[in-house]
XYZ file of C-alpha atoms in Angstrom:
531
model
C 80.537 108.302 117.025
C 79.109 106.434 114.217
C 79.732 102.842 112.871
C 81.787 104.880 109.867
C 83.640 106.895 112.119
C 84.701 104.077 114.301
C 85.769 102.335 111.048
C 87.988 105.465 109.896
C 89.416 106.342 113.265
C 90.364 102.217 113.750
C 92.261 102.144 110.483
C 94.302 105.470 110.855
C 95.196 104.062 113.952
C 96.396 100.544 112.944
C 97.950 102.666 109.820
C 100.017 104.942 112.187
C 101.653 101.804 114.177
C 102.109 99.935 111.574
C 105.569 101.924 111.095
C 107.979 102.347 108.366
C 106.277 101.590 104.446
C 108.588 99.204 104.118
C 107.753 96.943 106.746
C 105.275 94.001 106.152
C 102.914 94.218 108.420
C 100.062 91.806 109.280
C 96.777 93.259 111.095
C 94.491 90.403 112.842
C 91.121 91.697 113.376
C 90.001 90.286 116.892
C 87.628 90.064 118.982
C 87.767 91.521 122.482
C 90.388 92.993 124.896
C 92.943 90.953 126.670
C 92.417 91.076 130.370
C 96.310 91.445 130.818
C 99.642 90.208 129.039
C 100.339 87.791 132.108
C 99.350 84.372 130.522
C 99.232 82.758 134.307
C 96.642 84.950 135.592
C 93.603 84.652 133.506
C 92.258 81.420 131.301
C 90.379 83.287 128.348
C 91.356 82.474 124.748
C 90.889 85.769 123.963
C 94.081 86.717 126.745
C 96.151 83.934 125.363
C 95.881 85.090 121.967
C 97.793 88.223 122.833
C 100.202 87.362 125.500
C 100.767 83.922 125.701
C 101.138 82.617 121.928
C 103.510 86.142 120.526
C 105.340 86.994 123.471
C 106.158 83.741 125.223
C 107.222 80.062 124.685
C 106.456 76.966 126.906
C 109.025 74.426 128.193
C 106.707 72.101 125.594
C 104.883 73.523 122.478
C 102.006 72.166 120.625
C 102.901 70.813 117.047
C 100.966 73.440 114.727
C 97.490 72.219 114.010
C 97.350 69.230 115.904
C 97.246 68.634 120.000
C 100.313 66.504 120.068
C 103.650 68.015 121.862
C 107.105 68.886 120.376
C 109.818 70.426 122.212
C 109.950 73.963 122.942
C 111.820 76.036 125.421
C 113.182 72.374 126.403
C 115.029 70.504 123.754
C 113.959 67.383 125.574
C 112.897 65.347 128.585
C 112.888 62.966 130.730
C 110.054 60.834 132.717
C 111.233 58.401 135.617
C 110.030 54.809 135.883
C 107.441 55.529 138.345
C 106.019 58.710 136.726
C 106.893 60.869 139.752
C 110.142 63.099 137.967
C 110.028 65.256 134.775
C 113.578 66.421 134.215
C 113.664 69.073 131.547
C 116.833 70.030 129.426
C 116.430 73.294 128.335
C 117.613 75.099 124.831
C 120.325 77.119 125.157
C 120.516 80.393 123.562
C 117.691 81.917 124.005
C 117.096 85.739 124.268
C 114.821 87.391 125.993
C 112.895 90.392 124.783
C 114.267 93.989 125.998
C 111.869 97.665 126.092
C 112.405 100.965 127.267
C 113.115 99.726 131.261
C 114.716 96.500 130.920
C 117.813 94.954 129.111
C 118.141 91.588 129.650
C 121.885 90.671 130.441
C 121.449 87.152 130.394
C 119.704 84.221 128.050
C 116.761 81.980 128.864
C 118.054 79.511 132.370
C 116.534 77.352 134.795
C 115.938 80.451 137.269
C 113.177 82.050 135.116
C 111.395 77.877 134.579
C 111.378 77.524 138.635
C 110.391 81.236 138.934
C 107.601 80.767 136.381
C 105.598 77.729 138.483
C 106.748 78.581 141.693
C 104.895 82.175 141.924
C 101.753 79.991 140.861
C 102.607 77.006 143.424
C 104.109 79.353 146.374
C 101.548 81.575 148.419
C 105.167 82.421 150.486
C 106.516 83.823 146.528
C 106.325 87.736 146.309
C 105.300 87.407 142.980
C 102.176 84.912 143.847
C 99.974 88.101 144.604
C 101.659 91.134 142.673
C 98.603 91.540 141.127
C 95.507 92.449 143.701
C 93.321 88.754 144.122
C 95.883 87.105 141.323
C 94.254 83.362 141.958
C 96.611 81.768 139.271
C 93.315 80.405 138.237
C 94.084 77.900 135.364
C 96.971 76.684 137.717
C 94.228 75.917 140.576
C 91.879 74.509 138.364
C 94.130 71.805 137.293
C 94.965 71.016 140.475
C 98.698 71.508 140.217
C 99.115 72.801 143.509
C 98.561 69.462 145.053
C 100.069 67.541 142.271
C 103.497 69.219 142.468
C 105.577 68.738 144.762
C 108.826 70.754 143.974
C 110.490 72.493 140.748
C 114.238 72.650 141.401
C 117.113 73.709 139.424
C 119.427 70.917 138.664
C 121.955 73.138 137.071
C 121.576 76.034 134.844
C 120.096 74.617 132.168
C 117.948 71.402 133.570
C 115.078 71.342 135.922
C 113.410 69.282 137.274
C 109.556 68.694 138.828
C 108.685 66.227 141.320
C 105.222 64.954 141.866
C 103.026 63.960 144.636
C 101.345 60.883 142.462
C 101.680 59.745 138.544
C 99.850 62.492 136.041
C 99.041 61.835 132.548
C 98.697 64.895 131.065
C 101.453 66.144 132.715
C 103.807 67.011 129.428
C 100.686 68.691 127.565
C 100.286 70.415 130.723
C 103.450 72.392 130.615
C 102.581 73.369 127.189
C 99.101 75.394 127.957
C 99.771 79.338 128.472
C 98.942 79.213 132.087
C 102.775 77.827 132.035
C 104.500 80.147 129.935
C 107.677 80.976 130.746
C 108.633 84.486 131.467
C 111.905 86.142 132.673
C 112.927 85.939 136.659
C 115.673 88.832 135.745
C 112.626 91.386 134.523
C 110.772 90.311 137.691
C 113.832 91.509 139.409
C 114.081 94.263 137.872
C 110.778 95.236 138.507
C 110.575 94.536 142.222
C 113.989 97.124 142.998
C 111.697 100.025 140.867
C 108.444 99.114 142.818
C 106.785 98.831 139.541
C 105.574 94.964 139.598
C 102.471 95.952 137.635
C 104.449 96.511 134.855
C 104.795 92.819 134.999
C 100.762 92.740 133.336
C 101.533 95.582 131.322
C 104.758 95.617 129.354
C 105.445 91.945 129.094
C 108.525 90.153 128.375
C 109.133 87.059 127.056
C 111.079 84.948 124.860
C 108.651 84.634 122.053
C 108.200 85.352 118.336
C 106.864 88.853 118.598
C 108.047 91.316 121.568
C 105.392 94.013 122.664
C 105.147 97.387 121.679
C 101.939 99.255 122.563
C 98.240 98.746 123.601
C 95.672 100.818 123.947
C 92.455 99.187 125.254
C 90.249 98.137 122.980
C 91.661 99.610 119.811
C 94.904 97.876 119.191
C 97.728 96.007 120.367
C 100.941 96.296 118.363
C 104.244 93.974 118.591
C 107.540 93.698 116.457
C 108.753 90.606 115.163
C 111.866 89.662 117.678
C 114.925 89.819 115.228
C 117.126 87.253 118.020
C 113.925 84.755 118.546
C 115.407 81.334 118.821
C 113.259 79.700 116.155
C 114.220 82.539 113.449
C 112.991 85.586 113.040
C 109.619 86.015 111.698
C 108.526 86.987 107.857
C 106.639 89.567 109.093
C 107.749 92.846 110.519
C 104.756 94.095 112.480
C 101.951 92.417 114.194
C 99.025 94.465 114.643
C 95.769 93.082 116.743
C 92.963 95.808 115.772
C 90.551 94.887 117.971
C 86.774 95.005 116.665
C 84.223 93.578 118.619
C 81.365 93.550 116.342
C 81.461 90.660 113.904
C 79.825 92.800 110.923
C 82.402 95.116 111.821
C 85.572 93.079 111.828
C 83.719 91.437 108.015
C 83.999 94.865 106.672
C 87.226 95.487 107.844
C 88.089 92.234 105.985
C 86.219 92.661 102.742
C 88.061 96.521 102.739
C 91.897 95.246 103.204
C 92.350 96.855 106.569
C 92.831 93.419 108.146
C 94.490 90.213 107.036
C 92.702 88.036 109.163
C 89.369 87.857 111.278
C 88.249 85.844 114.348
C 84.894 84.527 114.877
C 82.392 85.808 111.528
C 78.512 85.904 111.905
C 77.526 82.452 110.974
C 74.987 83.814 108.902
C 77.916 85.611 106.846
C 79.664 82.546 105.807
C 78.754 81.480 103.140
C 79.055 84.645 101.256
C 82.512 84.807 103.002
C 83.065 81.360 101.495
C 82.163 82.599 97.645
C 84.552 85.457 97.642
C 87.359 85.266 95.215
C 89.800 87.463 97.616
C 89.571 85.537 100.478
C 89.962 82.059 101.737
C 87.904 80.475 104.485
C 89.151 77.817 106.604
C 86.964 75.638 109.261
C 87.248 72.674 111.216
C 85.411 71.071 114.230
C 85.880 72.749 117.229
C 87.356 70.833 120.476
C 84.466 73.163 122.257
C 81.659 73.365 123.991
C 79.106 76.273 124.785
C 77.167 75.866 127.820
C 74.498 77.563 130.315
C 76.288 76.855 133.985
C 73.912 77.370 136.573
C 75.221 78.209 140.196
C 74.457 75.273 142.060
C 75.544 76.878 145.505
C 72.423 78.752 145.154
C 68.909 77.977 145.601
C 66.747 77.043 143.658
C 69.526 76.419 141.281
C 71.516 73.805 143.949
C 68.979 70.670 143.010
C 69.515 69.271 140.482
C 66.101 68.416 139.735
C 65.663 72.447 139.177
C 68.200 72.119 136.781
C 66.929 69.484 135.112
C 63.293 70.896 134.529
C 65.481 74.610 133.277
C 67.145 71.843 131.053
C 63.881 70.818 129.089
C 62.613 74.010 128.507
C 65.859 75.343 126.340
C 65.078 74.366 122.657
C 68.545 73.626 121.734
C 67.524 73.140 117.518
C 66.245 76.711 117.818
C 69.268 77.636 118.809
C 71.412 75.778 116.518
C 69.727 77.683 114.017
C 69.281 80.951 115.105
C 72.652 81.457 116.608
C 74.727 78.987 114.995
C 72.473 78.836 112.023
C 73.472 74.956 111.415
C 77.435 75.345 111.752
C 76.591 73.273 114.862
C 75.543 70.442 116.642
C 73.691 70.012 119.945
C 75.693 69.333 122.521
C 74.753 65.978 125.268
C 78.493 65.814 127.237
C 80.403 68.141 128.806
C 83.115 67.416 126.186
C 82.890 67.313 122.616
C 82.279 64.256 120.509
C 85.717 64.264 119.115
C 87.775 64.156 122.108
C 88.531 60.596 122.953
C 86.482 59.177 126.399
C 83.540 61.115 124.943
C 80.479 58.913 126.546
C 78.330 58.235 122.992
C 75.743 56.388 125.332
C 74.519 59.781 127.292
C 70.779 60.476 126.682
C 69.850 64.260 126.924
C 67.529 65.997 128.752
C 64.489 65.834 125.666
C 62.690 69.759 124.741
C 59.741 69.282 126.740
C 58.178 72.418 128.357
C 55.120 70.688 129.276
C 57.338 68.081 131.455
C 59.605 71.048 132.778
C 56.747 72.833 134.364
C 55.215 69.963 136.026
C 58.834 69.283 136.931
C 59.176 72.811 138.514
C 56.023 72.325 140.328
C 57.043 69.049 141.859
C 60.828 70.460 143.067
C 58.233 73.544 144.651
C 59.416 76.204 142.768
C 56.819 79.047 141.748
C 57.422 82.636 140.394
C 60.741 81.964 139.758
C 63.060 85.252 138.875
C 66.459 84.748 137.938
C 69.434 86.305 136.065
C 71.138 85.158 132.340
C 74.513 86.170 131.810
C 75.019 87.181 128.226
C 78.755 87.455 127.120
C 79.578 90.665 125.102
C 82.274 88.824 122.698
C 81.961 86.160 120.507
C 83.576 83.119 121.245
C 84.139 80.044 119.085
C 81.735 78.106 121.387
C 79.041 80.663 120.994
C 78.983 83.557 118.678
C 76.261 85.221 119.570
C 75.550 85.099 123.979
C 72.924 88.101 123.541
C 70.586 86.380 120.975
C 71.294 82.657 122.668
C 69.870 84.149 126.141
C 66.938 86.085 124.237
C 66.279 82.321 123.495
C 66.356 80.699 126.734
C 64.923 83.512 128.445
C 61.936 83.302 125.995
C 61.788 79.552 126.668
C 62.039 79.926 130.174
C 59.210 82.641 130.431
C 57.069 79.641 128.410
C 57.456 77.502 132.005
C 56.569 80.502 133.854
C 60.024 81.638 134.890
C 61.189 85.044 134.572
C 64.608 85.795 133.362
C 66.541 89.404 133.183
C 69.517 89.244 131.054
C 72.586 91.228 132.279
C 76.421 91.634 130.783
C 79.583 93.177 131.227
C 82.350 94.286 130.118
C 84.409 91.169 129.243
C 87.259 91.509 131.990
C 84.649 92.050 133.994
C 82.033 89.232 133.298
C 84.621 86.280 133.980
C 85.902 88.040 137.208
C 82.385 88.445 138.218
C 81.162 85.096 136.947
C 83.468 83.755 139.393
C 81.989 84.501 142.644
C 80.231 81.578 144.616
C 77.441 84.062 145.492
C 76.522 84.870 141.913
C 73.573 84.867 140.814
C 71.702 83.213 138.244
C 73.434 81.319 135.405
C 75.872 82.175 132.845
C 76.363 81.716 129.343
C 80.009 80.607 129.000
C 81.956 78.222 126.744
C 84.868 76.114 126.284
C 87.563 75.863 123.976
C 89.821 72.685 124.828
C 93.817 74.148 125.877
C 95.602 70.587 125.278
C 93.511 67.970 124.048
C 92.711 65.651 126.609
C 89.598 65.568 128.736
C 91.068 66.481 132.097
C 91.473 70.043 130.479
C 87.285 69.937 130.481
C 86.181 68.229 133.210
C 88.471 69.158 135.611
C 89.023 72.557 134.875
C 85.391 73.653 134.091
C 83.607 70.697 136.977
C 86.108 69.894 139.458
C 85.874 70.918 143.109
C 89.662 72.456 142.644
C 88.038 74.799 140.349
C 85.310 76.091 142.632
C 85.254 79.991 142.629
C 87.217 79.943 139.121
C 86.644 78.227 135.956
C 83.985 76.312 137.014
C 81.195 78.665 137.231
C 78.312 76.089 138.085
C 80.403 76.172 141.490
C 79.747 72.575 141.294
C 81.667 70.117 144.159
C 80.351 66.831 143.430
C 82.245 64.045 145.481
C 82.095 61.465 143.301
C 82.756 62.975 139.872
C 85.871 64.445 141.612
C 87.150 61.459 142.802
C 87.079 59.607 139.301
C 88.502 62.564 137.029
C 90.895 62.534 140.460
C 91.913 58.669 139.712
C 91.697 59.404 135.815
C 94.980 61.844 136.141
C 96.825 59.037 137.368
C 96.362 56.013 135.307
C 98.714 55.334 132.751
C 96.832 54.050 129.311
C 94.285 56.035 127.604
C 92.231 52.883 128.225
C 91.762 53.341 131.850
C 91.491 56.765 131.857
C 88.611 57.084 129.515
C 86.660 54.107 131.250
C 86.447 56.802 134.439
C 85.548 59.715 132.533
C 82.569 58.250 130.686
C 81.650 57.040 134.157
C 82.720 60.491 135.172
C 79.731 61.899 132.548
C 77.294 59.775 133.630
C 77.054 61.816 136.766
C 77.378 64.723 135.100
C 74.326 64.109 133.248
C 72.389 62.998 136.073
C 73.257 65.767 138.342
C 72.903 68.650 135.112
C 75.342 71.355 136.964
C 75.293 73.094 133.262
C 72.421 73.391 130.248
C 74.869 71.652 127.600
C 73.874 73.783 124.226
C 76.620 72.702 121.357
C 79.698 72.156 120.000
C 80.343 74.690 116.819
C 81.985 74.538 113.645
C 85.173 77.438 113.475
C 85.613 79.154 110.557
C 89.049 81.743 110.079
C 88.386 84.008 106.805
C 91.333 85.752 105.751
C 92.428 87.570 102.827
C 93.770 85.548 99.867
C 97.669 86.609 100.031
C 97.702 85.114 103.847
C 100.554 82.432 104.001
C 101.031 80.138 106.509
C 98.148 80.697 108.332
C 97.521 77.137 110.330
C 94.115 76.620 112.215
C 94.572 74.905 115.795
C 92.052 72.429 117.234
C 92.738 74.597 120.306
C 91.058 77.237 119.023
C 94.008 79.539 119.093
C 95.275 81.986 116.925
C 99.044 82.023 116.132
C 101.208 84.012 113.418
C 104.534 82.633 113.804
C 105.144 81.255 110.383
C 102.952 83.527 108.503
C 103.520 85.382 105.759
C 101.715 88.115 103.142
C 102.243 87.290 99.579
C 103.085 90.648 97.569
């Protein structure tokens, strides 16, 4: 089928769900496929966008455009002296969504909060492996299994967690989408019918839009829930029409089919910027796009190997040619506007006269290896396929030859994570809370082996300072052991650190209420089409 085609058959089919004339409905042009509607499985933005933020809520929420934490599904809470209890008091009133095979007969309690953590926490839970390898991978990562020691229910409307040692980020924690909360009844419910899949499928949840229909990767379609507990939204229908090519989504824009659009060609913004029906917002990103190598496998597990790779990527090539300038090249592991950010690393200089002679010396020769190319854009990096054309042209400059392979996108982060992978991949980062633990210990600590960190890097003494970091109470002390924490980052060069991007969210003029998160997200609750 042709690019046209596509284009037609799309739109009839965002057309026919948007429903009744009458209703206002909003269509977001995005990117890619969710992997599921189960927020706790999977880490990808592009997941979150369609489970976690319209069909759930969080105990906390984050305060629209900003990282800092309001109250959500609990109206407040409370943190003990010694740091060790976080008692929850949760809203009362809310509803749960309903479909076709469940009616909830009950609001929102402190059985669906325990239920929620515990299938993450408890390999003895039924629910902890109702999907086939389910690795609750963001929960893992963060190392929440060893820093929780309980979630009980103090009565029906309070709960409380207990920890194994203080943890700072504990609160902005609770409101990422790995800890969405979803309904313990529907679970139920699910587990008498032998139907637990449905769990992925059909989701339920207490947020501002329930789900209506997917089909994979053409459209997801939800309703605005007419009993949500923060009001019922000014839209009717929420359509995600899910376009995968950038120059496609643009068109789609430029035409009226969509309201919004994630992720444009860089190279397409500034004409994006000069049109009189749209607007164009932008803002730093908390991100980072990287090259992880797997350092479990050899050559790749010195770090002198990694090093000499390092100096033969030409990063300012790449800022233009993929980025072209809406970028900056990037030294850290975190960006340089997230506080701790070490200003005093040195990167590894271009030099592909110094990175053979470097290859030579670690005794590598003929080297072959595999670039992972992602086939979405991403905030961090909108374009993987041209970024690896680059490094694999700069590698075959140091004599190393690189083969470039992708997959489908469900597919390239379950594969990505295997410790026997091959090569490196092209992967990215777009902070979930705003503090550094969500980077470095997610994406580089041992914890995260075999998930989200994909250089399968275990380095003893980074882990014990981002380990230390989580418990100290001031952001003083904290950042003093993640610059340190850097430092051997640097030295040890698990990932080629390419840059931090500038976002930009085009979307038609009439759009209303539209606010851009430093999280990278993208949220409609609160938005509105102007007639």
């Amino acid at each position: 089928m042709g690019l046209t085609k596509k284009l037609l058959a799309a739109t009839a089919m965002v057309l026919a769900l948007s429903g009744a004339a009458s209703a206002k409905t909003f269509v977001f042009c995005s990117e890619g496929s969710p992997e599921g509607f189960d927020p706790g499985l999977y880490t990808a933005g592009t997941t979150f966008d369609a489970s976690a933020h319209p069909v759930y809520n969080r105990l906390a929420e984050f305060k629209k455009g900003t990282t800092e934490t309001e109250p959500g599904l609990a109206e407040r809470w409370e943190i003990s002296q010694d740091g060790l209890q976080y008692t929850f008091y949760l809203r009362k009133g809310v509803k749960f969504h309903s479909n076709a095979d469940f009616t909830p007969t009950r609001d929102m309690n402190a059985d669906d909060v325990v239920f929620s953590f515990d299938r993450q926490g408890n390999a003895q839970n039924p629910w902890h492996q109702y999907v086939a390898g389910a690795s609750w991978e963001y929960y893992a990562s963060m190392s929440m299994p060893d820093i929780v020691k309980s979630v009980e229910k103090v009565d029906d409307m309070t709960v409380r967690f207990t920890l194994n040692e203080p943890y700072a980020p504990f609160i902005a924690n609770v409101a990422m989408p790995f800890a969405s909360i979803v309904s313990k009844e529907y679970a139920d419910k699910l587990t008498e019918s032998g139907n637990q899949a449905a769990f992925n499928q059909s989701p339920i949840g207490t947020g501002p839009f329930q789900f209506v229909a997917y089909q994979p990767d053409a459209v997801i379609r939800y309703q605005a829930f007419a009993d949500y507990w923060g009001g019922k939204q000014p839209i009717d229908d929420l359509v995600f029409a899910i376009t995968k090519d950038a120059s496609v989504r643009q068109q789609r824009l430029l035409a009226g089919e969509c309201h919004l659009m994630a992720y444009p060609n860089p190279a397409d913004v500034p004409s994006l910027q000069q049109n009189a029906d749209l607007t164009v917002s932008e803002q730093e990103g908390l991100n980072i796009g990287f090259l992880a190598y797997n350092t479990q496998q050899a050559p790749f597990d010195k770090p002198e190997v990694r090093k000499a790779l390092n100096m033969a990527i030409d990063k300012d090539a790449i800022i233009q040619a993929v980025y072209q300038g809406a970028g900056q090249k990037a030294v850290a592991p975190i960006p340089p506007t997230m506080w701790s950010y070490n200003a005093q690393l040195k990167d590894d200089a271009y030099d592909p006269e110094a990175a053979k002679k470097a290859l030579e010396a670690a005794g590598v020769k003929d080297l072959s290896m595999k670039i992972w190319a992602m086939p979405v854009s991403r905030p961090y990096n909108p374009n993987a396929a041209r970024m690896a054309e680059l490094i694999q042209a700069d590698f075959a400059k140091v004599g190393v030859k690189a083969e470039i392979v992708t997959y489908e996108w469900g597919e390239y982060l379950e594969r990505s994570k295997d410790v026997k992978r091959d090569g490196a991949v092209l992967l990215g980062w777009t902070g979930d809370n705003g503090d550094p633990d969500n980077f470095l210990a997610v994406l580089l600590g041992c914890d995260a082996v075999g998930g989200a960190n994909r250089a399968q890097w275990c380095n003893q003494d980074f882990n014990k300072l981002i380990l230390e970091a989580k418990t100290k109470s001031t952001q003083e002390e904290r950042a003093k052991l993640y610059e340190q924490a850097q430092v051997i980052f640097k030295e040890q060069a698990p990932w080629a650190t390419v840059a931090h991007s500038v976002v930009y969210v085009p979307m038609r003029k009439n759009v209303t209420g539209f606010v851009q998160s430093p999280l990278g997200d993208y949220t409609f609750d609160g938005v509105d089409i102007t007639e």
